[in-house]
Short mmCIF file of C-alpha atoms in Angstrom, two decimals:
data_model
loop_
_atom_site.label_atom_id
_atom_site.label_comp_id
_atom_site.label_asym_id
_atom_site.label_seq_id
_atom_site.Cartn_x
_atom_site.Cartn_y
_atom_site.Cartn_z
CA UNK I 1 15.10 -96.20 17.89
CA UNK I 2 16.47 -96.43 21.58
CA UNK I 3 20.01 -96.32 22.95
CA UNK I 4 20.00 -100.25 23.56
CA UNK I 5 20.63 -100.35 19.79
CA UNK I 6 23.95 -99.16 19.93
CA UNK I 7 24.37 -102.58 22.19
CA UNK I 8 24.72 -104.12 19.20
CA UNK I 9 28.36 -104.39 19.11
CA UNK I 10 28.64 -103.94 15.01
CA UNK I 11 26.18 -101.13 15.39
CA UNK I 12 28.31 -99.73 18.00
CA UNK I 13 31.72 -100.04 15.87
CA UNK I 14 30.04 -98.38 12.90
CA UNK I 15 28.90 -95.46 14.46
CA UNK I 16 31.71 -94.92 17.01
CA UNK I 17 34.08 -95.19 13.86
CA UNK I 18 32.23 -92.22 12.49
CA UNK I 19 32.42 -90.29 15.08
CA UNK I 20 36.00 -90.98 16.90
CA UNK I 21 37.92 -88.20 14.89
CA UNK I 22 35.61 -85.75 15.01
CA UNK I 23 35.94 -86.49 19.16
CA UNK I 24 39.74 -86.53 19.33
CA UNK I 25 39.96 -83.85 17.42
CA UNK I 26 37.36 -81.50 19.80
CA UNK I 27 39.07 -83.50 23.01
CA UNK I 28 42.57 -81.93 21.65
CA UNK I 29 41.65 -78.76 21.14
CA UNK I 30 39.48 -78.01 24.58
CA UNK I 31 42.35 -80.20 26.25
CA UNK I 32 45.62 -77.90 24.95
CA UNK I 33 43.38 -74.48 24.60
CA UNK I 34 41.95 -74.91 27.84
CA UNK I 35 45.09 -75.37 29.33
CA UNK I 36 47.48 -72.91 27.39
CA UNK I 37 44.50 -70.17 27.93
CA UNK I 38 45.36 -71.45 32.03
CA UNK I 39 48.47 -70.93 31.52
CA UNK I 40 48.32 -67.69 30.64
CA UNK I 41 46.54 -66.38 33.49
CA UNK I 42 47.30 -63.96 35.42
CA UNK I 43 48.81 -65.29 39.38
CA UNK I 44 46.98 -65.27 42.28
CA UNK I 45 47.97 -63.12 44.39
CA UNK I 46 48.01 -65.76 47.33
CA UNK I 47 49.26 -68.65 45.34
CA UNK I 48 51.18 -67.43 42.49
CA UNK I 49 51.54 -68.97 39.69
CA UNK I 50 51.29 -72.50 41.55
CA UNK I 51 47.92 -71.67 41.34
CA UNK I 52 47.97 -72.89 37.24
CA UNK I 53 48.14 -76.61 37.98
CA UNK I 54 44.54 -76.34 38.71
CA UNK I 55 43.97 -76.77 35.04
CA UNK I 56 45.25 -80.30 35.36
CA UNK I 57 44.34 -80.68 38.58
CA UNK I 58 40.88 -79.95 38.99
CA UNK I 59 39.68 -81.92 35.70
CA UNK I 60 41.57 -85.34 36.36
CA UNK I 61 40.01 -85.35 39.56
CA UNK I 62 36.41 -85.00 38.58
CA UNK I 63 37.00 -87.30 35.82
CA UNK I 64 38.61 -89.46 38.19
CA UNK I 65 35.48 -90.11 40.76
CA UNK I 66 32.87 -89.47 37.19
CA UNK I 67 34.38 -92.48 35.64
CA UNK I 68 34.29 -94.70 38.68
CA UNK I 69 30.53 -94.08 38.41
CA UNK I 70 30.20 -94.27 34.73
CA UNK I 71 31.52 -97.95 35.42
CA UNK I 72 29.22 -98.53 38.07
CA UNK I 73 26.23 -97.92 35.59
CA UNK I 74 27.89 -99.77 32.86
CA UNK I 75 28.50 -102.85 35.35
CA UNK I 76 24.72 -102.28 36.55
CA UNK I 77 23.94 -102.39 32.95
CA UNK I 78 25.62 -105.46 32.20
CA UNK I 79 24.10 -106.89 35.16
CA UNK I 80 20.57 -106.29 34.17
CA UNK I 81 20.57 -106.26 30.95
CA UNK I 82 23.43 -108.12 29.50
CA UNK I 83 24.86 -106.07 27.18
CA UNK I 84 28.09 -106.65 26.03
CA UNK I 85 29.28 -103.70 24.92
CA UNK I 86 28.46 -102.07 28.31
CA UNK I 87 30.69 -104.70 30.14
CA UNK I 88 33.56 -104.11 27.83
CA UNK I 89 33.00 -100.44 28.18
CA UNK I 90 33.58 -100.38 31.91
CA UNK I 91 36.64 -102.83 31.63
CA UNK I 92 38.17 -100.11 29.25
CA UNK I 93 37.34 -97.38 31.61
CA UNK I 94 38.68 -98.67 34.33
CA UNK I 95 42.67 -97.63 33.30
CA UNK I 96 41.80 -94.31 31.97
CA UNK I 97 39.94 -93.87 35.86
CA UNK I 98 43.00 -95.07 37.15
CA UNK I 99 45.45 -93.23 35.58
CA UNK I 100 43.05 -90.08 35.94
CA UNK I 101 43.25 -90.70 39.53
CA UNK I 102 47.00 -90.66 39.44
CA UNK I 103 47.14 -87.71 37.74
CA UNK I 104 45.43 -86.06 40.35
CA UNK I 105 47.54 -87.01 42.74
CA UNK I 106 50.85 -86.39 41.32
CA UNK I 107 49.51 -82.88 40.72
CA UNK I 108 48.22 -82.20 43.79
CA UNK I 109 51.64 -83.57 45.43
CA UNK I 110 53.16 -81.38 43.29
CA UNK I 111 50.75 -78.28 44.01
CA UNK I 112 50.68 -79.19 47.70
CA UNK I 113 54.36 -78.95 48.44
CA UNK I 114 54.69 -75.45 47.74
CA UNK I 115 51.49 -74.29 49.39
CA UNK I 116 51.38 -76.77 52.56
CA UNK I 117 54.88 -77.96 52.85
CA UNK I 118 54.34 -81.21 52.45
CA UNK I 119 53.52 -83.59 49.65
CA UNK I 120 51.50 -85.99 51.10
CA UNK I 121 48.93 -84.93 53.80
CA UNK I 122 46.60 -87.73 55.83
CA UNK I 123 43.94 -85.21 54.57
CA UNK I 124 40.08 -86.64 53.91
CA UNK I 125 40.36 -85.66 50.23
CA UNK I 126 43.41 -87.14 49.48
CA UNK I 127 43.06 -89.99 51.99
CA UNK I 128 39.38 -90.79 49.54
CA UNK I 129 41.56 -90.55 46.41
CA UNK I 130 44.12 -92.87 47.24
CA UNK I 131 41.36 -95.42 48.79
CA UNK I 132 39.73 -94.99 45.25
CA UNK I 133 43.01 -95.80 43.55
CA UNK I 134 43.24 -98.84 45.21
CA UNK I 135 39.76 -99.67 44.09
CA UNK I 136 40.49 -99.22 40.87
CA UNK I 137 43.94 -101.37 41.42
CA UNK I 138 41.44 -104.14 42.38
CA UNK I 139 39.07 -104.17 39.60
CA UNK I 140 41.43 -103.80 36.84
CA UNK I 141 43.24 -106.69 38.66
CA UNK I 142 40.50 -109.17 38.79
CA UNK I 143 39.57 -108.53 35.31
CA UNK I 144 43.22 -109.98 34.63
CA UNK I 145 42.63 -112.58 36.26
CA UNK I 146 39.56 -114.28 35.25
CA UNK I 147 39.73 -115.88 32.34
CA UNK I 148 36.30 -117.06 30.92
CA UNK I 149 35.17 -113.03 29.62
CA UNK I 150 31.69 -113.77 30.74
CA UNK I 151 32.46 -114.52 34.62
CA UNK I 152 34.74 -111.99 34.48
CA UNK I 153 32.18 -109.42 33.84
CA UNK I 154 29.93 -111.00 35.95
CA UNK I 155 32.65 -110.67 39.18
CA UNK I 156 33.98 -107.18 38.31
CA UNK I 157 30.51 -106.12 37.84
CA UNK I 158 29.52 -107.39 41.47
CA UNK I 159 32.82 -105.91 43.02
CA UNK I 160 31.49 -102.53 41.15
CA UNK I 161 28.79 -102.54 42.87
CA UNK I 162 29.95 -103.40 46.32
CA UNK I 163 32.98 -101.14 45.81
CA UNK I 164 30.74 -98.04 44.77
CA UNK I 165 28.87 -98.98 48.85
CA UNK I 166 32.31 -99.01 49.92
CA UNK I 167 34.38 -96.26 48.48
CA UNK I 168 31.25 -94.06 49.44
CA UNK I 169 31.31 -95.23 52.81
CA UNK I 170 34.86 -94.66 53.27
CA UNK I 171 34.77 -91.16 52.19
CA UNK I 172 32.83 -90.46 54.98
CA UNK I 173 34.34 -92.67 57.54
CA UNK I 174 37.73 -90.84 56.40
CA UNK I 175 36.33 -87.78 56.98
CA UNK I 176 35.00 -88.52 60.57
CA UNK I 177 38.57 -89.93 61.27
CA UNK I 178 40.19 -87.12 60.47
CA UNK I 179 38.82 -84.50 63.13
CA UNK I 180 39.86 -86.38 65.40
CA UNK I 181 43.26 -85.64 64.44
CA UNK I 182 44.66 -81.87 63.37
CA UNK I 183 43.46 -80.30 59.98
CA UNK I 184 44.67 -77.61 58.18
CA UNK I 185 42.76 -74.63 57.39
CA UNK I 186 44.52 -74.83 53.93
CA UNK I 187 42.42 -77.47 52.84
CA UNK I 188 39.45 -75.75 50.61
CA UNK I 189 41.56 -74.06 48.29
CA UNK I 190 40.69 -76.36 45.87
CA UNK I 191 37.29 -75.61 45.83
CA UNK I 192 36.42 -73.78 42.35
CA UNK I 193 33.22 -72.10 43.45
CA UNK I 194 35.13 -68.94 45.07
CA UNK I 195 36.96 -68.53 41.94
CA UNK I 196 37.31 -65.39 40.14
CA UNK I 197 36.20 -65.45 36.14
CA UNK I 198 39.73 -65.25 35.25
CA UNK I 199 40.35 -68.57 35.95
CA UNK I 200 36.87 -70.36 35.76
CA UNK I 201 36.30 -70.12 31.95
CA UNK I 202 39.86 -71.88 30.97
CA UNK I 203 39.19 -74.28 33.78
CA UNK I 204 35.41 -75.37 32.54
CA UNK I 205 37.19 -75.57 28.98
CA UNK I 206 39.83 -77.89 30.52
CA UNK I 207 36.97 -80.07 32.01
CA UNK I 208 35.39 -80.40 29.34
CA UNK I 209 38.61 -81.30 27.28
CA UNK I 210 39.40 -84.14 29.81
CA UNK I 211 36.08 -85.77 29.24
CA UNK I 212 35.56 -85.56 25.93
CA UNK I 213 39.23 -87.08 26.46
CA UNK I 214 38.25 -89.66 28.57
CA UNK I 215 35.17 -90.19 25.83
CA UNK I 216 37.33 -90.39 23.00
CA UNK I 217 39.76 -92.97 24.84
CA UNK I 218 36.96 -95.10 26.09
CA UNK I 219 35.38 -95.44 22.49
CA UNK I 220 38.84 -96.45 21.20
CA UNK I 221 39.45 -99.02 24.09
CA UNK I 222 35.82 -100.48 23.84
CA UNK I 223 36.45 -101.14 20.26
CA UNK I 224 39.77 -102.44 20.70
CA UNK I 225 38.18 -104.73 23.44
CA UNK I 226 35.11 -105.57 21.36
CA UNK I 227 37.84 -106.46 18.20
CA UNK I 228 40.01 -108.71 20.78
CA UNK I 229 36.74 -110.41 21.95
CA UNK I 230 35.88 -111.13 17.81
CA UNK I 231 39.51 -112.32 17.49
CA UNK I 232 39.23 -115.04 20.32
CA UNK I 233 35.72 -115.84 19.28
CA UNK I 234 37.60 -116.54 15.46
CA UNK I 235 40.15 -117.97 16.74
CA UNK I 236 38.33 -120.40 19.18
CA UNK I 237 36.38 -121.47 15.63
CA UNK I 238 39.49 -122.00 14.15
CA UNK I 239 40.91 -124.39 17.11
CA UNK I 240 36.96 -125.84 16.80
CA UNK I 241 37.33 -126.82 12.61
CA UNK Q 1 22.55 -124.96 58.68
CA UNK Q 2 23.82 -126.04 62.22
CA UNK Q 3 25.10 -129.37 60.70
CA UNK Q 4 27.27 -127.15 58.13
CA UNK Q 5 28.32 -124.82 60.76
CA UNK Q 6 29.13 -127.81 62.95
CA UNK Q 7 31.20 -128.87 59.73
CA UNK Q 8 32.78 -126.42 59.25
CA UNK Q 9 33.99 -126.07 62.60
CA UNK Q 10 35.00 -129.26 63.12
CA UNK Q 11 37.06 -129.16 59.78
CA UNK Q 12 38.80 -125.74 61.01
CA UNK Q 13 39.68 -127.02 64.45
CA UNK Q 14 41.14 -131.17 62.97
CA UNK Q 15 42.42 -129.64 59.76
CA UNK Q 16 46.09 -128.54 60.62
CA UNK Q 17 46.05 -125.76 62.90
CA UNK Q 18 43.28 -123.48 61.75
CA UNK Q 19 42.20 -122.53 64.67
CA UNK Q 20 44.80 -120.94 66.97
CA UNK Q 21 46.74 -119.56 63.23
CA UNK Q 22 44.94 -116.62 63.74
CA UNK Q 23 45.70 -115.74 67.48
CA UNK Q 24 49.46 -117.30 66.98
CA UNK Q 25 50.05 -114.50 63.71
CA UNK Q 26 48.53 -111.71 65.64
CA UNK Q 27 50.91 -112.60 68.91
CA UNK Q 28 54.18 -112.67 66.94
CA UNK Q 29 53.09 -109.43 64.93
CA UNK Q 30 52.39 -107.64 68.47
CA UNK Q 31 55.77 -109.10 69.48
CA UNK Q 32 57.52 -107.60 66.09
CA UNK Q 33 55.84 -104.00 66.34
CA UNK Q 34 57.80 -103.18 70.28
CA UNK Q 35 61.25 -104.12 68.09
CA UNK Q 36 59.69 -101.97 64.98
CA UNK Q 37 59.13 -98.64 66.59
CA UNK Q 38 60.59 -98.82 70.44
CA UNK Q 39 59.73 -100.72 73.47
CA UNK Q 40 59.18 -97.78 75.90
CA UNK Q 41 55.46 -96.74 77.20
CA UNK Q 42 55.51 -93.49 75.45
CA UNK Q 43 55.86 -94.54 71.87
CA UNK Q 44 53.91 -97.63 72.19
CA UNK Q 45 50.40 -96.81 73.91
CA UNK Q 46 49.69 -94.43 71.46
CA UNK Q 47 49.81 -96.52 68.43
CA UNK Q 48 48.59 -99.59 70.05
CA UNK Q 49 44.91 -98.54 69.00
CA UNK Q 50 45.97 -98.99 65.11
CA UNK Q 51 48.16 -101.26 65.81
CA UNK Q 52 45.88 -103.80 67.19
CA UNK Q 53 43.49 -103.36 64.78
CA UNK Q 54 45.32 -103.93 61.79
CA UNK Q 55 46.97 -106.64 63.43
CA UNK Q 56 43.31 -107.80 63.92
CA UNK Q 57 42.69 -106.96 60.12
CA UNK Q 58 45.59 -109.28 58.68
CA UNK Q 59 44.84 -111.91 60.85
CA UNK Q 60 41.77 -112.58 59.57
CA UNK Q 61 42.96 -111.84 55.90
CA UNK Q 62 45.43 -115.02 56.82
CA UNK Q 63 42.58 -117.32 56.77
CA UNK Q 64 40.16 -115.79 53.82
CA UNK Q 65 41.40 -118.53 51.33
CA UNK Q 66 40.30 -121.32 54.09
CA UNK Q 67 36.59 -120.28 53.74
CA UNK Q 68 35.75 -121.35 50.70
CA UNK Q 69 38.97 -122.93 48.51
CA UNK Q 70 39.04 -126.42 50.37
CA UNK Q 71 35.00 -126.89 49.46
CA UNK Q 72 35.58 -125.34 45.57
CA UNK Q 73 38.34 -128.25 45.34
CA UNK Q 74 37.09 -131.44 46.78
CA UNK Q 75 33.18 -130.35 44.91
CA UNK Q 76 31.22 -129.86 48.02
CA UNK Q 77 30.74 -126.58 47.39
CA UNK Q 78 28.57 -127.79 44.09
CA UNK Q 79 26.85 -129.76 46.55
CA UNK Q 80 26.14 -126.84 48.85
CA UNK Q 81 24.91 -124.41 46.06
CA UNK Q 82 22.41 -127.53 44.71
CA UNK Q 83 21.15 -128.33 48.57
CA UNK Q 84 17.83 -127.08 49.81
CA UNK Q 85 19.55 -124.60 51.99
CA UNK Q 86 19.99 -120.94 49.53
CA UNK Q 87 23.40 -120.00 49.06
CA UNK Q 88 23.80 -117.18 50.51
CA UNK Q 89 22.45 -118.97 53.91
CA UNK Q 90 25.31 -120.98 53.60
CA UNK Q 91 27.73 -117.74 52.79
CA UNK Q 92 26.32 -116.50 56.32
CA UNK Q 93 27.01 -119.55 57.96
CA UNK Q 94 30.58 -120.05 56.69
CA UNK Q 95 31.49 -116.49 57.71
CA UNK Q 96 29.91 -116.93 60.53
CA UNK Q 97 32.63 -120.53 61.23
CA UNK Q 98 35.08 -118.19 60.08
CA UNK Q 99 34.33 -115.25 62.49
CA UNK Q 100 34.01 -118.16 65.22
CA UNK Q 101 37.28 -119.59 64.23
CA UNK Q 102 39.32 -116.81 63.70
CA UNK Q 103 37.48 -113.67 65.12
CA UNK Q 104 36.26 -115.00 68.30
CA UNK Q 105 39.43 -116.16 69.83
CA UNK Q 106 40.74 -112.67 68.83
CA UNK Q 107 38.45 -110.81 70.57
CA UNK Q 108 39.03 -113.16 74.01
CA UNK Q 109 42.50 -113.02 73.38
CA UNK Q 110 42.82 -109.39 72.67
CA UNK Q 111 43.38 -107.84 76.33
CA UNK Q 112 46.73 -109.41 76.16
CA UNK Q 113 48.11 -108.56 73.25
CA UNK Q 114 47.14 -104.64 74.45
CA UNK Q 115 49.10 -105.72 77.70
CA UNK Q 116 51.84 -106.42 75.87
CA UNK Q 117 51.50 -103.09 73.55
CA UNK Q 118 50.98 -100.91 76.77
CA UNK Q 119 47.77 -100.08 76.14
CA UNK Q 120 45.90 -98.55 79.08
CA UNK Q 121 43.69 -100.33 81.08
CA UNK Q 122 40.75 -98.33 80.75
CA UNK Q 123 40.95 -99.24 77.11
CA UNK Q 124 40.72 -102.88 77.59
CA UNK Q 125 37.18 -103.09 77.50
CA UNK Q 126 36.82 -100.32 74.19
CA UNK Q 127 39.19 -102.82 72.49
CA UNK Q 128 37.44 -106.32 72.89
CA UNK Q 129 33.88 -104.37 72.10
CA UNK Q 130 35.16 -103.17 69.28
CA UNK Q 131 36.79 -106.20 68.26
CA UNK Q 132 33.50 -107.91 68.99
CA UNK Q 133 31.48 -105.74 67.03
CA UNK Q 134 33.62 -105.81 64.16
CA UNK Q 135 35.76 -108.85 63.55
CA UNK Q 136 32.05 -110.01 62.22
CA UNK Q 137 32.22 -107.58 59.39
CA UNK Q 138 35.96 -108.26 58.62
CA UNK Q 139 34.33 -112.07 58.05
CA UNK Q 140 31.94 -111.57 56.01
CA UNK Q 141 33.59 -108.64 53.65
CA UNK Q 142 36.16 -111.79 53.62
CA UNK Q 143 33.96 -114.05 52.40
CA UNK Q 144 32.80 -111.84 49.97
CA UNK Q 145 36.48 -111.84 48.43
CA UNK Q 146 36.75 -115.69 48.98
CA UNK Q 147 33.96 -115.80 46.99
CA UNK Q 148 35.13 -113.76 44.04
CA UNK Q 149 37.96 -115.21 43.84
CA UNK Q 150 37.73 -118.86 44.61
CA UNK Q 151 37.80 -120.25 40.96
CA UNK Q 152 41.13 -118.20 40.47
CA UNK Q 153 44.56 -119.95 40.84
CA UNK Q 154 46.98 -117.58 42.75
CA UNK Q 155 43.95 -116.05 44.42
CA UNK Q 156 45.49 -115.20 47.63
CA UNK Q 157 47.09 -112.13 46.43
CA UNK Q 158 44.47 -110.90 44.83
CA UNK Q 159 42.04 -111.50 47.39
CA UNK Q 160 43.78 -109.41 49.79
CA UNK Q 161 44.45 -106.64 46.52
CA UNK Q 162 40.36 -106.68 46.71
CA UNK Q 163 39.23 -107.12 50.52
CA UNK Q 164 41.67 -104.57 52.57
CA UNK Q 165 40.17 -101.77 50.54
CA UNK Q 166 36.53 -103.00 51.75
CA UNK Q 167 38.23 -103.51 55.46
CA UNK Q 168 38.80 -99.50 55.89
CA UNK Q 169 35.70 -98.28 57.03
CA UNK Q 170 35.44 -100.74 59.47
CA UNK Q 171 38.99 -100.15 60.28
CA UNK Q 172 38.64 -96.65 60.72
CA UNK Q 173 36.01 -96.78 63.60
CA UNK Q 174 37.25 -99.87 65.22
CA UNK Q 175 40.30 -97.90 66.05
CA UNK Q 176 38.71 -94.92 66.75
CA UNK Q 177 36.22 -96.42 69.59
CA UNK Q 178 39.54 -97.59 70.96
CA UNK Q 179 41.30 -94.82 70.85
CA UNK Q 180 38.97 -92.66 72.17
CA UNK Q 181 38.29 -95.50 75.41
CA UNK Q 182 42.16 -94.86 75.74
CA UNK Q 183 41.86 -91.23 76.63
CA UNK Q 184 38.15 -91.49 78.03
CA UNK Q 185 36.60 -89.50 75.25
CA UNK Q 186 32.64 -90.05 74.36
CA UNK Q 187 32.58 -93.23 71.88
CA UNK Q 188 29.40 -93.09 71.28
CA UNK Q 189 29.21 -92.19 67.68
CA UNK Q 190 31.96 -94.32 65.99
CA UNK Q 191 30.25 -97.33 68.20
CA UNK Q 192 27.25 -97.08 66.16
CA UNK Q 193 29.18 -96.37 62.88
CA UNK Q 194 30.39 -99.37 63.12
CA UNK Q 195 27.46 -101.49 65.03
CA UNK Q 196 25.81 -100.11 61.68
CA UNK Q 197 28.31 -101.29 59.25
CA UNK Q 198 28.43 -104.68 60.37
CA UNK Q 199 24.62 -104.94 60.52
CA UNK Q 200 24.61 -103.83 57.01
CA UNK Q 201 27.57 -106.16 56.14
CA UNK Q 202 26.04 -109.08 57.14
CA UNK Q 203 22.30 -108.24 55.84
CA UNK Q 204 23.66 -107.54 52.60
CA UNK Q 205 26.69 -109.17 51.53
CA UNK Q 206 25.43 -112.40 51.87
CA UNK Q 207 23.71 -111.78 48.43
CA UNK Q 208 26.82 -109.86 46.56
CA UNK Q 209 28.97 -113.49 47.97
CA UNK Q 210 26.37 -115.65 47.11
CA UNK Q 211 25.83 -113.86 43.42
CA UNK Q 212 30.01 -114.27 42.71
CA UNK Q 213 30.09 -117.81 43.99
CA UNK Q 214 27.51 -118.52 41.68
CA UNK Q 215 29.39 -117.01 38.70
CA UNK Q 216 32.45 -118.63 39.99
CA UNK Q 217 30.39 -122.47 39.96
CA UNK Q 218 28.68 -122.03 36.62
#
């Protein structure tokens, strides 16, 4: 019994069937308590009640840079190994990553123009997410555009890879551009570590709601993928008879 | 190796104006950017850092497609990925045609396009180093994209969707060496940010380039 068994794509579909309910149904519940329990927090005496999008906040952007490297194994996976299941998995990641990534910007727009002024800021942080955006924009638009399934996983898995170098790279070549210019103090507020307890037990149950979330949504894209791939595989029979 | 890259020279220069494209696109974008945001000294010299270098960065985005398209549809690039040489030999040695092609003539040419952006003197010879040290890496990152996508019909778009991303590093401290000649800071440190990213460009892209192209042939 290892975990390559589940890269059996019927094995896969008849144990993620079991268990998809049971996951939306926790992902719901840590998603809205975790972020109803935010919401009733107290405000922070320096931010106010601004402070509460940090419950949205916080979790879409871990889950946004966690995913990106949750495809990168998947792709190195594929790569190695060939495992189908693993390719498909990071092609129906790659959206949820996306729109995680959006989400965390919005919000932070959103929290930022109250507490800096402005909504957009040429800040490291949000300078790296918007760079990671666009590498998502990339991969999910070369998987569109390749047709064969097979090359397609082979290219998006190379891009992966050589996008993972990159995206690291310029997260610290944004950050050494930056000092050159001005920077505000403002810009660690976001950290969680100096939080008080009020606000770091709804926000850990928010985190985990996103990714079981982000769990639950991959297993129900995979399959959908997996199902589309059996329906051109019948149909390409079909065309075959 | 030298009779490819002596091919593919020779095919860039006879082949319609592949040669200068580069150099003409970057001239009429530093002639737009004065009409853009002002002619006068003040508002110009400042930008003309970023300016140049993303003007640098599109033109050689211009002629990605060129590296690799021509070869995918006449079948000598079947030939080249079946011949002796390894492919990602001859990934290095059409980047490097490319960067001679397209890069090269950019870097000489570059001290008059920052004339005509005002940028200081003293900067001059920040710019072309910079240039010199990193058009190479703007190549090959190219190539990599070429490479990806040269089965694809409508590449083009993509392939710029998927290479500018990989351009900002490079970007980044390009500028910044300039920049910083401009007002006679230390440049030390982004120099050798981005002497290191193009060394580790072209050791290891080669491989991801040569690794898509053979997806892209099978």
């Amino acid at each position: 019994m290892s975990i390559w068994e589940y890269a059996n794509p019927t094995k896969f579909m008849r144990v993620t069937d079991g268990a998809l309910p049971w996951l939306v149904g926790a992902a719901a519940i840590c998603c809205v308590v975790g972020v109803v329990w935010g919401f009733l927090t107290p405000d922070d005496f320096r931010q106010g009640s601004t402070v509460k999008i940090v419950f949205l906040h916080v979790p879409a952007a871990m889950m946004a840079i966690n995913i990106w490297v949750m495809m990168l194994v998947a792709s190195l996976i594929w790569i190695i190994r060939r495992h189908h299941v693993s390719a498909l998995a990071a092609k129906a990641a790659a959206p949820i990553g996306a729109v995680m990534t959006l989400i965390a910007l919005a919000t932070g727009a959103i929290w930022g123009q109250p507490m800096w002024g402005t909504w957009w800021e040429w800040d490291p942080r949000l300078t790296s997410f918007l760079i990671l955006f666009l590498f998502y924009i990339g991969y999910m638009a070369l998987w569109s555009a390749v047709e064969d399934p097979d090359s397609a996983a082979d290219l998006t898995g190379v891009l992966c890879l050589v996008g993972s170098v990159f995206a690291l790279l310029s997260r610290y070549a944004v950050l050494f551009w930056n000092q050159g210019l001005h920077q505000g103090a403002s810009l660690s507020v976001q950290s969680g570590e100096r939080m008080s307890h009020v606000y770091r037990y709804p926000l850990y149950l928010a985190m985990l709601g996103f990714f079981l979330l982000f769990l639950a949504l991959l297993l129900i894209r995979t399959r959908t993928e997996i199902r589309r791939r059996r329906l051109a595989a019948l149909q390409a029979r079909e065309m075959r008879a | 190796m030298i009779a490819l890259l002596i091919r593919d020279l020779r095919l860039a220069t006879r082949a319609g104006g592949g040669f200068g494209l580069g150099v003409a696109f970057f001239l009429i974008l530093s002639a737009l950017v004065p009409f853009g945001v002002g002619p006068d000294r003040a508002t110009l010299a400042p930008v003309a850092p970023g300016i140049l270098w993303v003007g640098a960065l599109l033109a050689c985005l211009l002629s990605l497609d060129r590296i690799f398209a021509l070869d995918h549809e006449d079948g000598s690039l079947d030939l080249l990925a079946t011949a002796p040489l390894p492919l990602e030999g001859a990934v290095a040695i059409k980047a490097l045609a490319h960067w001679i092609t397209t890069g090269l003539p950019l870097v000489l040419a570059a001290p008059v396009f920052g004339l005509l952006l005002q940028l200081p003197g003293q900067a001059m010879p920040w710019l072309v180093l910079s240039l010199a040290l990193g058009t190479p890496a703007l190549s090959m990152l190219g190539a990599f994209g070429a490479a990806i996508t040269v089965g694809l019909r409508r590449g083009g778009l993509l392939l710029s969707l998927l290479v500018l991303p990989l351009y900002i590093p490079t970007l980044i401290f390009g500028a910044e060496i300039t920049r910083r000649g401009a007002e006679g800071a230390p440049i030390a440190t982004p120099l050798l940010f981005l002497a290191g990213i193009t060394l580790g460009v072209v050791a290891l892209i080669p491989l991801a380039a040569a690794a898509a192209l053979r997806v892209n042939l099978r």
